[in-house]
Amino acid sequence: MTTPDERRRNLIWGREALEELSADATLRQHWRDESAELLGRYPSVAALKDCSDPGLEPLQIQYAQVLSASKDLFQRMRASPACSEQRRYSLLVILRHFY
């Protein structure tokens, strides 16, 4: 079972991954563009850290679309042969307790 701390940590890691992906010139342009677009709608680190609900339910409801789209992007990237083994592993760790 995923704990609230694991979920919070992985949501923060998800934001960090979108930041990295949107700036990575070695990635396909459409992945960078999609990452940047999602990052613009993703909850801030402060919002994730400051959410008083231990289960993060208010944030997960408010940001359901962007969290779901981010999860989908991470899964599609992991499945792509163009994804490096290091990135594939990093995304797996993020997805383990994501949303």
mmCIF file of C-alpha atoms in Angstrom:
data_model
loop_
_atom_site.group_PDB
_atom_site.id
_atom_site.type_symbol
_atom_site.label_atom_id
_atom_site.label_comp_id
_atom_site.label_asym_id
_atom_site.label_seq_id
_atom_site.Cartn_x
_atom_site.Cartn_y
_atom_site.Cartn_z
ATOM 1 C CA MET A 1 0.000 0.000 0.000
ATOM 2 C CA THR A 2 1.272 3.460 -0.883
ATOM 3 C CA THR A 3 1.766 5.779 2.065
ATOM 4 C CA PRO A 4 0.970 9.507 1.866
ATOM 5 C CA ASP A 5 4.691 10.314 2.165
ATOM 6 C CA GLU A 6 5.524 8.004 -0.757
ATOM 7 C CA ARG A 7 2.770 9.552 -2.865
ATOM 8 C CA ARG A 8 3.881 13.107 -2.021
ATOM 9 C CA ARG A 9 7.524 12.278 -2.772
ATOM 10 C CA ASN A 10 6.679 10.676 -6.104
ATOM 11 C CA LEU A 11 4.449 13.570 -7.130
ATOM 12 C CA ILE A 12 7.367 15.917 -6.402
ATOM 13 C CA TRP A 13 9.669 13.626 -8.392
ATOM 14 C CA GLY A 14 7.106 13.682 -11.204
ATOM 15 C CA ARG A 15 7.334 17.475 -11.321
ATOM 16 C CA GLU A 16 11.132 17.302 -11.313
ATOM 17 C CA ALA A 17 11.029 14.741 -14.134
ATOM 18 C CA LEU A 18 8.835 17.053 -16.232
ATOM 19 C CA GLU A 19 11.314 19.883 -15.630
ATOM 20 C CA GLU A 20 14.203 17.682 -16.770
ATOM 21 C CA LEU A 21 12.327 16.261 -19.757
ATOM 22 C CA SER A 22 11.197 19.668 -21.012
ATOM 23 C CA ALA A 23 14.815 20.913 -20.986
ATOM 24 C CA ASP A 24 16.518 17.792 -22.401
ATOM 25 C CA ALA A 25 17.672 18.630 -25.918
ATOM 26 C CA THR A 26 18.414 14.951 -26.596
ATOM 27 C CA LEU A 27 14.713 14.054 -26.406
ATOM 28 C CA ARG A 28 12.274 14.112 -29.273
ATOM 29 C CA GLN A 29 10.699 17.551 -29.646
ATOM 30 C CA HIS A 30 7.161 16.312 -29.055
ATOM 31 C CA TRP A 31 8.187 14.807 -25.687
ATOM 32 C CA ARG A 32 9.841 18.073 -24.652
ATOM 33 C CA ASP A 33 6.788 20.055 -25.746
ATOM 34 C CA GLU A 34 4.371 17.742 -23.953
ATOM 35 C CA SER A 35 6.518 17.805 -20.808
ATOM 36 C CA ALA A 36 6.636 21.619 -20.837
ATOM 37 C CA GLU A 37 2.879 21.867 -21.342
ATOM 38 C CA LEU A 38 2.191 19.473 -18.454
ATOM 39 C CA LEU A 39 4.710 21.239 -16.234
ATOM 40 C CA GLY A 40 2.820 24.488 -16.711
ATOM 41 C CA ARG A 41 -0.326 22.894 -15.260
ATOM 42 C CA TYR A 42 1.318 20.651 -12.637
ATOM 43 C CA PRO A 43 1.002 21.525 -8.920
ATOM 44 C CA SER A 44 3.955 23.449 -7.521
ATOM 45 C CA VAL A 45 6.368 21.826 -5.087
ATOM 46 C CA ALA A 46 5.113 24.260 -2.437
ATOM 47 C CA ALA A 47 1.511 23.160 -3.035
ATOM 48 C CA LEU A 48 2.533 19.513 -2.762
ATOM 49 C CA LYS A 49 4.514 20.088 0.428
ATOM 50 C CA ASP A 50 1.919 22.382 2.022
ATOM 51 C CA CYS A 51 -1.167 20.261 1.385
ATOM 52 C CA SER A 52 -2.563 19.600 4.844
ATOM 53 C CA ASP A 53 -4.490 16.490 3.785
ATOM 54 C CA PRO A 54 -2.188 13.511 4.467
ATOM 55 C CA GLY A 55 -3.589 11.604 1.498
ATOM 56 C CA LEU A 56 -3.260 14.594 -0.860
ATOM 57 C CA GLU A 57 -6.856 14.050 -2.003
ATOM 58 C CA PRO A 58 -7.673 17.748 -2.591
ATOM 59 C CA LEU A 59 -4.636 18.131 -4.859
ATOM 60 C CA GLN A 60 -5.293 14.855 -6.615
ATOM 61 C CA ILE A 61 -8.848 15.953 -7.376
ATOM 62 C CA GLN A 62 -7.901 19.493 -8.424
ATOM 63 C CA TYR A 63 -5.032 18.315 -10.634
ATOM 64 C CA ALA A 64 -6.483 14.982 -11.763
ATOM 65 C CA GLN A 65 -6.202 15.718 -15.489
ATOM 66 C CA VAL A 66 -2.572 16.838 -15.454
ATOM 67 C CA LEU A 67 -1.509 14.043 -13.101
ATOM 68 C CA SER A 68 -3.200 11.465 -15.290
ATOM 69 C CA ALA A 69 -1.644 12.951 -18.438
ATOM 70 C CA SER A 70 1.784 13.007 -16.760
ATOM 71 C CA LYS A 71 1.445 9.373 -15.769
ATOM 72 C CA ASP A 72 0.473 8.526 -19.340
ATOM 73 C CA LEU A 73 3.508 10.382 -20.715
ATOM 74 C CA PHE A 74 5.852 8.600 -18.308
ATOM 75 C CA GLN A 75 4.391 5.211 -19.274
ATOM 76 C CA ARG A 76 4.639 5.948 -23.009
ATOM 77 C CA MET A 77 8.234 7.105 -22.631
ATOM 78 C CA ARG A 78 9.157 3.957 -20.680
ATOM 79 C CA ALA A 79 7.709 1.807 -23.462
ATOM 80 C CA SER A 80 9.583 3.640 -26.207
ATOM 81 C CA PRO A 81 12.735 2.059 -27.626
ATOM 82 C CA ALA A 82 14.180 5.591 -27.764
ATOM 83 C CA CYS A 83 14.125 5.800 -23.946
ATOM 84 C CA SER A 84 17.475 5.117 -22.268
ATOM 85 C CA GLU A 85 17.732 2.416 -19.630
ATOM 86 C CA GLN A 86 18.568 5.032 -16.973
ATOM 87 C CA ARG A 87 15.513 7.122 -17.824
ATOM 88 C CA ARG A 88 13.332 3.999 -18.039
ATOM 89 C CA TYR A 89 14.403 3.057 -14.509
ATOM 90 C CA SER A 90 13.894 6.612 -13.179
ATOM 91 C CA LEU A 91 10.386 6.722 -14.609
ATOM 92 C CA LEU A 92 9.616 3.309 -13.121
ATOM 93 C CA VAL A 93 10.604 4.583 -9.668
ATOM 94 C CA ILE A 94 8.400 7.664 -10.106
ATOM 95 C CA LEU A 95 5.457 5.626 -11.357
ATOM 96 C CA ARG A 96 5.653 3.154 -8.469
ATOM 97 C CA HIS A 97 3.603 5.395 -6.150
ATOM 98 C CA PHE A 98 2.428 8.075 -8.579
ATOM 99 C CA TYR A 99 -1.140 9.414 -8.447
#
